[in-house]
Tab-separated table of C-alpha atoms in Angstrom:
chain	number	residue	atom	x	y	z
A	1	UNK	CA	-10.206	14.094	11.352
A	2	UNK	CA	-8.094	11.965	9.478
A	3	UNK	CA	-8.657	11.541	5.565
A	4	UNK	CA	-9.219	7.842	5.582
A	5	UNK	CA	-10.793	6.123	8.356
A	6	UNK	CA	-11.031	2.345	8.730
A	7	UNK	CA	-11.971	0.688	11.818
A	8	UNK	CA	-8.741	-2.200	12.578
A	9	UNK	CA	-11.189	-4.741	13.961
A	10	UNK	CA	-10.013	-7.604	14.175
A	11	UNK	CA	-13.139	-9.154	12.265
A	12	UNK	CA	-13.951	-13.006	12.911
A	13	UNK	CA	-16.148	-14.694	10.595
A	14	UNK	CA	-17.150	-18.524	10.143
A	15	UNK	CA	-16.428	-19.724	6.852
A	16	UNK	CA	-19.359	-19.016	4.227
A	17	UNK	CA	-20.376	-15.743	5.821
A	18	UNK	CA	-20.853	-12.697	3.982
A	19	UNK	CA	-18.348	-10.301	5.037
A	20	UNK	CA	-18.791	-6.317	5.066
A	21	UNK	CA	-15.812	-4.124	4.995
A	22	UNK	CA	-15.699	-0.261	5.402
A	23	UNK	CA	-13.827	2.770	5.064
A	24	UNK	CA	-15.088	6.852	5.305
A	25	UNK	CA	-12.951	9.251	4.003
A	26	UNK	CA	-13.442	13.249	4.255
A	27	UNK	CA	-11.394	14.650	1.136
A	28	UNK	CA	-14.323	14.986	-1.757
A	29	UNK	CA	-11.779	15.281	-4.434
A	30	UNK	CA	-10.803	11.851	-3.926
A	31	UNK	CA	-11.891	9.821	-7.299
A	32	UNK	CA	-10.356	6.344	-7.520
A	33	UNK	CA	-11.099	3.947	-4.895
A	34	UNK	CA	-9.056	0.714	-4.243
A	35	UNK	CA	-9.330	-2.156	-2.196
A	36	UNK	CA	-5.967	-4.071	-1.065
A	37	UNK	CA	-5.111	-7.194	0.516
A	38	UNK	CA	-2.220	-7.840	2.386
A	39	UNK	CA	-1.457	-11.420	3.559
A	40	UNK	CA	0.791	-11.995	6.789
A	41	UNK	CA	4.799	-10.845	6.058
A	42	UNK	CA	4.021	-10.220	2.245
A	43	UNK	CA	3.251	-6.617	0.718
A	44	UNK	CA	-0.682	-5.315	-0.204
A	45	UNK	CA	-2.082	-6.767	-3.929
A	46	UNK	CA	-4.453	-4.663	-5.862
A	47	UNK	CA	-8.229	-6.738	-5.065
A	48	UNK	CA	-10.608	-4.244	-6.186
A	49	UNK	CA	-10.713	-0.764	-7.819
A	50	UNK	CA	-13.385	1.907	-8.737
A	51	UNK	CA	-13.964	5.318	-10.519
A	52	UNK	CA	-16.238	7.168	-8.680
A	53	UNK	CA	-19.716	6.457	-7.317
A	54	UNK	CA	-21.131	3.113	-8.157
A	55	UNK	CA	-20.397	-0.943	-7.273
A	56	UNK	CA	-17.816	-3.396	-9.065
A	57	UNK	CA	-18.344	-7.354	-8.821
A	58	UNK	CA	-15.358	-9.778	-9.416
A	59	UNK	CA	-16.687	-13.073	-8.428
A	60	UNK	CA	-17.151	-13.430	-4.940
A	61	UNK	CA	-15.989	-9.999	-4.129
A	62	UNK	CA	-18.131	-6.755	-4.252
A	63	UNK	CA	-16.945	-3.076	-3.707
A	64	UNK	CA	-18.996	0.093	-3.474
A	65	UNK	CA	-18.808	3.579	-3.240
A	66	UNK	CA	-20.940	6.135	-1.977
A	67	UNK	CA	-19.738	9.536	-2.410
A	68	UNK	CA	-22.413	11.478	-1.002
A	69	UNK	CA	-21.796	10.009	1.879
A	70	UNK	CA	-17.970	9.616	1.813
A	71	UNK	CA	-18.597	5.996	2.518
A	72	UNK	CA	-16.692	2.830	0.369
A	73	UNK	CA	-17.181	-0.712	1.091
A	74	UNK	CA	-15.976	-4.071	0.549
A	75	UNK	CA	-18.161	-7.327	0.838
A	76	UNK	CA	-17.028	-10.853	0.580
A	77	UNK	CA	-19.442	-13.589	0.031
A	78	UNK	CA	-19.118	-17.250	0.846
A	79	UNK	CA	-16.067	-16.453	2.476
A	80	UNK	CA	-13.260	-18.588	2.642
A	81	UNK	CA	-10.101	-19.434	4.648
A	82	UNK	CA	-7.816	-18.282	2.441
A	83	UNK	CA	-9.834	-14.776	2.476
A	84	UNK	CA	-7.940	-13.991	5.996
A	85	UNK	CA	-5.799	-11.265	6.051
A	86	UNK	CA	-6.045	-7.299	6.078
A	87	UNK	CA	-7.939	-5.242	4.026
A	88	UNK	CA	-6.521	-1.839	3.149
A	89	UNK	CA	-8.978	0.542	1.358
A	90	UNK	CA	-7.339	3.076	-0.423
A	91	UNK	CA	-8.131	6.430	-2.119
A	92	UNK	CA	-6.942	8.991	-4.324
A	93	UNK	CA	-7.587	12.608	-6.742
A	94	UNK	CA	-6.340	10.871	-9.660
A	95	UNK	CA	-4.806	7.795	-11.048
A	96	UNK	CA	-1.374	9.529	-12.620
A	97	UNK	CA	1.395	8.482	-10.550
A	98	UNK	CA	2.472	11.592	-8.991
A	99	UNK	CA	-0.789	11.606	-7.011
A	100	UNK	CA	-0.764	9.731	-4.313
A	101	UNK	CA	-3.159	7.050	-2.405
A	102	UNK	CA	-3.714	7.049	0.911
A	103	UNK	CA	-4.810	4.427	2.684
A	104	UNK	CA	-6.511	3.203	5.494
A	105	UNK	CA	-5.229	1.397	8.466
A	106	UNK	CA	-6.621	-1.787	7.513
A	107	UNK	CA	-9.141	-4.230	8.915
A	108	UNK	CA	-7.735	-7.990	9.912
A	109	UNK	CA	-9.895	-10.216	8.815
A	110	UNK	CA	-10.108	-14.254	10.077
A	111	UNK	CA	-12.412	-16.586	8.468
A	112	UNK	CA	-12.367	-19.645	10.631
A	113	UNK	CA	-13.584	-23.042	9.136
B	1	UNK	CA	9.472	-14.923	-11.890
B	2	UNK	CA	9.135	-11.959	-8.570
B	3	UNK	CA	7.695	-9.011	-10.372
B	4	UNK	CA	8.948	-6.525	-7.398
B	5	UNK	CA	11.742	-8.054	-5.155
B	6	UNK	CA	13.417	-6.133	-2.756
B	7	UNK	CA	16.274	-6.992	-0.543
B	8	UNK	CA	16.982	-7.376	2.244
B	9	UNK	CA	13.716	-9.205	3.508
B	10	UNK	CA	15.391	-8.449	7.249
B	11	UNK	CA	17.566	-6.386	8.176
B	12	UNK	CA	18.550	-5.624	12.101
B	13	UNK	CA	21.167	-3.154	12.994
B	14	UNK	CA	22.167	-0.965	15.606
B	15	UNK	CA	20.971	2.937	15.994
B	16	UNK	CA	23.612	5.448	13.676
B	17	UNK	CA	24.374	2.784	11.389
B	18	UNK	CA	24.101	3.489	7.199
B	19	UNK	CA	22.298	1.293	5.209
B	20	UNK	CA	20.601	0.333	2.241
B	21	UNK	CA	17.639	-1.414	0.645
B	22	UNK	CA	17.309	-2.421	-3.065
B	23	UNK	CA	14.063	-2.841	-5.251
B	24	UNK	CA	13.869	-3.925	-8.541
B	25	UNK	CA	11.035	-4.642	-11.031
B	26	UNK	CA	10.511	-6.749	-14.000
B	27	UNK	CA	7.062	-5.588	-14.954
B	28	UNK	CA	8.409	-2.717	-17.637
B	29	UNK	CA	6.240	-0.340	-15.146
B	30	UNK	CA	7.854	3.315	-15.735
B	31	UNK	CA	6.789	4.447	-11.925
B	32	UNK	CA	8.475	3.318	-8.486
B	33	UNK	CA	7.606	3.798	-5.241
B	34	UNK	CA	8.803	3.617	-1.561
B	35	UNK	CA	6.537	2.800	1.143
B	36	UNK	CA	6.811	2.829	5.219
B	37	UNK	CA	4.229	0.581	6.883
B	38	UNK	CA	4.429	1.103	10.737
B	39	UNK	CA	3.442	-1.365	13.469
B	40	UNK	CA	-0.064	-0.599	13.365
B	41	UNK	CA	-0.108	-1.444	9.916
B	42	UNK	CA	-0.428	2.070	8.515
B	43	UNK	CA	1.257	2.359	5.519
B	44	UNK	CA	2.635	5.891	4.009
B	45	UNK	CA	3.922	6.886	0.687
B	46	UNK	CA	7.160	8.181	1.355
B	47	UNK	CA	8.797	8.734	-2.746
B	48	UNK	CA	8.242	8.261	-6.082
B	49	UNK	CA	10.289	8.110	-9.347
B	50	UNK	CA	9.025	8.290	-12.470
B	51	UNK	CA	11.962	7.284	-15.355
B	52	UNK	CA	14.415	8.286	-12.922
B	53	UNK	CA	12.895	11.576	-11.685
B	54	UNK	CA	11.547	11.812	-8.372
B	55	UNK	CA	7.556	12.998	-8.606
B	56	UNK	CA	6.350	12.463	-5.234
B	57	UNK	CA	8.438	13.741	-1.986
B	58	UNK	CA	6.500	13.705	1.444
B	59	UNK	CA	7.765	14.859	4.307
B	60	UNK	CA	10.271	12.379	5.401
B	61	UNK	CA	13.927	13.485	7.148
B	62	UNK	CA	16.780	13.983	4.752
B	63	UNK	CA	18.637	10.695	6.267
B	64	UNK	CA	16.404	9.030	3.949
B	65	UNK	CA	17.633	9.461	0.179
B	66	UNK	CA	16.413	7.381	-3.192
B	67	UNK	CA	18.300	7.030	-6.220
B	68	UNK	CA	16.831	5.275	-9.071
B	69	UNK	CA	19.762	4.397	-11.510
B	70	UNK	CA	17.006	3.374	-14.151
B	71	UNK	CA	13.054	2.963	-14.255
B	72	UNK	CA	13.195	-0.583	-12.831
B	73	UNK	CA	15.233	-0.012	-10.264
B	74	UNK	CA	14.949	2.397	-6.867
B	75	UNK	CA	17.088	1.891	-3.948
B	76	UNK	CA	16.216	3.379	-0.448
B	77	UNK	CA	19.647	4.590	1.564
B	78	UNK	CA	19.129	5.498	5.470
B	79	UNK	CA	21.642	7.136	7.012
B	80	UNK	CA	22.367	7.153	10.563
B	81	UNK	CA	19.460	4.905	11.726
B	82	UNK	CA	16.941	5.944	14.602
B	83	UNK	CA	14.627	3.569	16.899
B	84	UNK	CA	11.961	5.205	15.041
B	85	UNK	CA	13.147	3.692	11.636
B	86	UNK	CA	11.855	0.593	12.881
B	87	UNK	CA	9.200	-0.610	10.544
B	88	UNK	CA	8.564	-2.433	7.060
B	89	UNK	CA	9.470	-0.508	3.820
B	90	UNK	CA	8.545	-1.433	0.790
B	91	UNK	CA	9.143	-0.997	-3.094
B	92	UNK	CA	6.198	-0.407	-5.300
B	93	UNK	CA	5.925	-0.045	-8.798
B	94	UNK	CA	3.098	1.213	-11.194
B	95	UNK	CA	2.394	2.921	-15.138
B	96	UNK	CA	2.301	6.928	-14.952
B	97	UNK	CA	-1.274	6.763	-16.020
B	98	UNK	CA	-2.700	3.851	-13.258
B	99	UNK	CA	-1.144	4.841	-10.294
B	100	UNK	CA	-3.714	3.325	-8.393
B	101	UNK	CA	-2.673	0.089	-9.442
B	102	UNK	CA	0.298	-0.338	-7.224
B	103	UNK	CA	2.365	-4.035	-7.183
B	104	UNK	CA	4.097	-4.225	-4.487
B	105	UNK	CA	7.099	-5.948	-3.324
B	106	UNK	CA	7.111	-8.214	-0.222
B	107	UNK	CA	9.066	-5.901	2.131
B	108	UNK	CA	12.169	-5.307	4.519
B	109	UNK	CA	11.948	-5.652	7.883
B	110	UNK	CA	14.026	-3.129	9.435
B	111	UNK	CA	14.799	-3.441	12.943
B	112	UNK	CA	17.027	-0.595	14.706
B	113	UNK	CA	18.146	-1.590	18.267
């Protein structure tokens, strides 16, 4: 079983829908949870990040985490066109920089308008 | 103002060929990064310096050597090139104590024919 697993899609949404983004992992020591976005030909920014269990809002983005169940997610609200591109959840023990994340595959996502 | 900029942004050459990428940051960040993301988008830390010393070293062949010359800078040199280097690398760059919070660079395209 892989540490990180996050189904590819592709995911096509209308614009306005409420998106849902997920990722299961199977390391319990991992702590910090991160959510990246990577637009076509340019590298991943930092969207969304979490210690521990618990849910983060920034506007129209949501992220939760559910480590009982070794279960993080990502939803997007009202989405947008400009919201298309791949989501890369990401994960990690610890937040010093000799630890490193590992991340998912990523999901493409397409919000059509 | 690019925060991370690496160069090349493409680079094609031919299989047992030597050659070089260069990363810089402007973000006073004292931890760098090199990342491989493969054609199904998985991406894979493959080193990390922190002020000049190396802190992260997965399992990657030896053709592939780092030097960082100083904290904002981390260069990635290949040595005799393989089909299998094909992919995007790029340059990352982070504080010690937020590692999660990676900015990345917009990537080289290498190609090996």
């Amino acid at each position: 079983q892989k540490e990180v697993e996050q189904d590819p899609g592709p995911l096509s949404v209308p614009e306005g829908a409420i998106v849902s983004l997920n990722c299961t992992y199977s390391n319990s020591a991992f702590q910090y949870f991160m959510w990246y976005r990577q637009y076509s030909r340019k590298g991943p920014e930092l969207l969304m990040y979490t210690y521990s269990s618990g849910n983060k809002e920034d506007g129209r983005f949501t992220a939760q985490v559910d480590k009982s169940s070794k279960y993080i997610s990502l939803f997007i609200r009202d989405s947008q066109p400009s919201d298309s591109a791949t989501y890369l959840c990401a994960m990690s023990r610890g937040n010093q920089a000799g630890t490193a994340l590992i991340f998912g595959k990523g999901t493409t996502l397409s919000v059509s308008s | 103002d690019t925060a991370v900029s690496q160069t090349p942004k493409y680079l094609v050459t031919q299989m047992g060929n030597d050659k070089s990428i260069k990363c810089e940051q402007n973000l006073g960040h004292d931890t760098m990064y090199w990342y491989k993301q493969d054609s199904k988008k998985f991406l894979k830390i493959m080193f990390s310096y922190n002020n000049k010393e190396l802190i992260i070293n997965e399992t990657v062949p030896n053709r592939f050597s780092p030097k960082s010359p100083d904290k904002a800078h981390l260069n990635l040199h290949i040595n005799s090139l393989e089909l299998g280097d094909s992919a995007v690398y790029f340059c990352a760059s982070s504080l010690v104590r937020a590692g999660e919070k990676l900015f990345f660079g917009s990537g080289t395209q290498l190609s090996v024919l």
